[in-house]
Short mmCIF file of C-alpha atoms in Angstrom, two decimals:
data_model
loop_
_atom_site.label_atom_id
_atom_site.label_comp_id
_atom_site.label_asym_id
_atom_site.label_seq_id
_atom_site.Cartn_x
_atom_site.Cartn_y
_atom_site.Cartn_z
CA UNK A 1 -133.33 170.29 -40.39
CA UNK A 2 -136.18 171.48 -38.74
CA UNK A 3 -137.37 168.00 -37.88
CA UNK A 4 -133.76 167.17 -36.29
CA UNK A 5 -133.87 170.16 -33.77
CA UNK A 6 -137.46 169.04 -32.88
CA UNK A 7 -136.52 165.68 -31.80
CA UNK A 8 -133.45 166.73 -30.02
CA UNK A 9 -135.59 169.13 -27.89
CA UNK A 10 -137.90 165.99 -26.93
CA UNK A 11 -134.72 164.30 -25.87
CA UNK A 12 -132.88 167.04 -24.50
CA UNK A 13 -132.08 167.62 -21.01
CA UNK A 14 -135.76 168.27 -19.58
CA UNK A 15 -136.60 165.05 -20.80
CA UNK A 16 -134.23 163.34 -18.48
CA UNK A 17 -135.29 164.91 -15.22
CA UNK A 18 -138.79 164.62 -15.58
CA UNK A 19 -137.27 160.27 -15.74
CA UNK A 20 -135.37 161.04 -12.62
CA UNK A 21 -138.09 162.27 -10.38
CA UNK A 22 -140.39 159.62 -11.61
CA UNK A 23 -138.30 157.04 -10.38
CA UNK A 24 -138.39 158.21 -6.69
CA UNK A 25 -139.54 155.40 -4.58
CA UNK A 26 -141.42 158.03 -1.62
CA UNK A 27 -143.29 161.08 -1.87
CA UNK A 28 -141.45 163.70 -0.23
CA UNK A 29 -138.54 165.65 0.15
CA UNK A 30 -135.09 163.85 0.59
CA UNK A 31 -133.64 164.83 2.99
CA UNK A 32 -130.63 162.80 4.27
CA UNK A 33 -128.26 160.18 2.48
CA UNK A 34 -126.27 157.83 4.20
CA UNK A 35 -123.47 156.14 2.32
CA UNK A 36 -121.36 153.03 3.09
CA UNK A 37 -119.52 150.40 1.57
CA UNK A 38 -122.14 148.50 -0.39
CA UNK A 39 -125.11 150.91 -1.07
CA UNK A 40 -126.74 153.81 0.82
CA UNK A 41 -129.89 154.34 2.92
CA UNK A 42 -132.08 157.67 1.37
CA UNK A 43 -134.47 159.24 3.84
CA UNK A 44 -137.33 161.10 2.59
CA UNK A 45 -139.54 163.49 4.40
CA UNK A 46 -143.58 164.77 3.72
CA UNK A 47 -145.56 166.52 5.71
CA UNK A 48 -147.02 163.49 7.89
CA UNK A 49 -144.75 160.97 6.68
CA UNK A 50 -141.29 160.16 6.82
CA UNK A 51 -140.16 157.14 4.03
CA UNK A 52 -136.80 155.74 3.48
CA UNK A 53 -135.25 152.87 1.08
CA UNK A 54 -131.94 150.89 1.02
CA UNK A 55 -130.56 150.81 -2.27
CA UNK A 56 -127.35 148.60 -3.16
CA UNK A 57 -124.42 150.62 -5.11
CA UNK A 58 -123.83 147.68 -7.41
CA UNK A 59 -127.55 146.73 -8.76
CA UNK A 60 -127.05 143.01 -9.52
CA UNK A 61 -128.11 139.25 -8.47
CA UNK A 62 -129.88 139.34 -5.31
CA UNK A 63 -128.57 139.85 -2.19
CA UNK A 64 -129.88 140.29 1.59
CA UNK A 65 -131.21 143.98 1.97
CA UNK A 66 -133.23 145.67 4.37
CA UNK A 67 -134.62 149.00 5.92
CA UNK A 68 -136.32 150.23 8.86
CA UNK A 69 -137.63 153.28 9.83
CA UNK A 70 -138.87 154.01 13.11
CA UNK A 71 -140.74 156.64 14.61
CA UNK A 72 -139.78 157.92 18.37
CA UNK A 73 -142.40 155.84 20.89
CA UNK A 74 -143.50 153.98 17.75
CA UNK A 75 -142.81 150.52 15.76
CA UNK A 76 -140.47 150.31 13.11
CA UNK A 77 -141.80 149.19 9.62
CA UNK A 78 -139.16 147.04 7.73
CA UNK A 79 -138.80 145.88 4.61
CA UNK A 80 -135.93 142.41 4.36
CA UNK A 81 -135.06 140.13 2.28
CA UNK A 82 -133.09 139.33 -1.16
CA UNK A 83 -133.27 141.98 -3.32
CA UNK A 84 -131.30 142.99 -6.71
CA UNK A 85 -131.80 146.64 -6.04
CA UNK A 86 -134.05 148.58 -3.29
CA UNK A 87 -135.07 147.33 0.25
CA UNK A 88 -138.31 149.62 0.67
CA UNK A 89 -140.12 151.79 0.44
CA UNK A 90 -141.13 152.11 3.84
CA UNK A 91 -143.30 154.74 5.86
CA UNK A 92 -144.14 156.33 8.70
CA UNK A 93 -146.38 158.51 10.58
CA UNK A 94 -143.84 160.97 11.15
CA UNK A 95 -145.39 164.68 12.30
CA UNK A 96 -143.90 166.17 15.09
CA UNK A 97 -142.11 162.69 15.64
CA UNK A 98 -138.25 161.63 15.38
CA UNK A 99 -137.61 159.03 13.58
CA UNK A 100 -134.36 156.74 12.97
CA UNK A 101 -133.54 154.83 10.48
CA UNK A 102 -131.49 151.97 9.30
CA UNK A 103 -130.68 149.99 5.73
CA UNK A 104 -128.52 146.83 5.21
CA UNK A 105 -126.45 145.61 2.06
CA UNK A 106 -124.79 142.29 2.11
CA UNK A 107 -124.17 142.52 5.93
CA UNK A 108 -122.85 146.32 5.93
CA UNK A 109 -125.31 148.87 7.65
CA UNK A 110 -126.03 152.73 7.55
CA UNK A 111 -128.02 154.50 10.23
CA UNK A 112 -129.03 157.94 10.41
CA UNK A 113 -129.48 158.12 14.55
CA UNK A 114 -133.03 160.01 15.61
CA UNK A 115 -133.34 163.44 12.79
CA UNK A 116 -136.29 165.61 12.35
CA UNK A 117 -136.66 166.29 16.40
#
């Protein structure tokens, strides 16, 4: 019996958010979602950096995806093409800096406007 509670404490509930934050695509914070039709863009925020990814809401056979995130006076990085998942991860310098940014599912789009200013 002893045994039995032992290995339901290595499965328990601990055990399942240590998975969930290893599966985080950016270092970070997040800090804004943006949902629409066909998946949702997640922005993440550091320090320095800002990172954001694209992921589809029905993981499946591949697709045209994309993200972009953009700091204020700066270029945007983007990550596009056909994906099953995730567009991204992509980063940015980001202190002291807006940034906007942008992700794409099967032609539907999400954008967050200029944050963090």
């Amino acid at each position: 019996m002893a045994v039995l509670a032992l290995g339901l404490t290595l499965v328990g509930p601990g055990a399942h958010r240590a998975d969930a934050a290893a599966q985080s695509p950016c270092s970070g914070k997040k800090v804004k979602t943006v949902k629409f039709a066909t998946g949702e863009l997640r922005v993440y925020k550091g320090r320095q950096y800002a990172c954001a990814v694209t992921v589809a809401k029905k993981p499946g056979p591949k697709r045209v995806m994309s993200v972009s995130l953009q700091p204020r006076g700066g270029h945007a990085a983007v990550d596009k093409g056909r994906f099953r998942r995730q567009a991204g991860p992509v980063t940015v310098y980001a202190l002291h800096r807006c940034v906007r940014a942008a992700g794409t599912v099967s032609g539907v789009t999400g954008s967050t406007g200029w944050i963090f200013c």
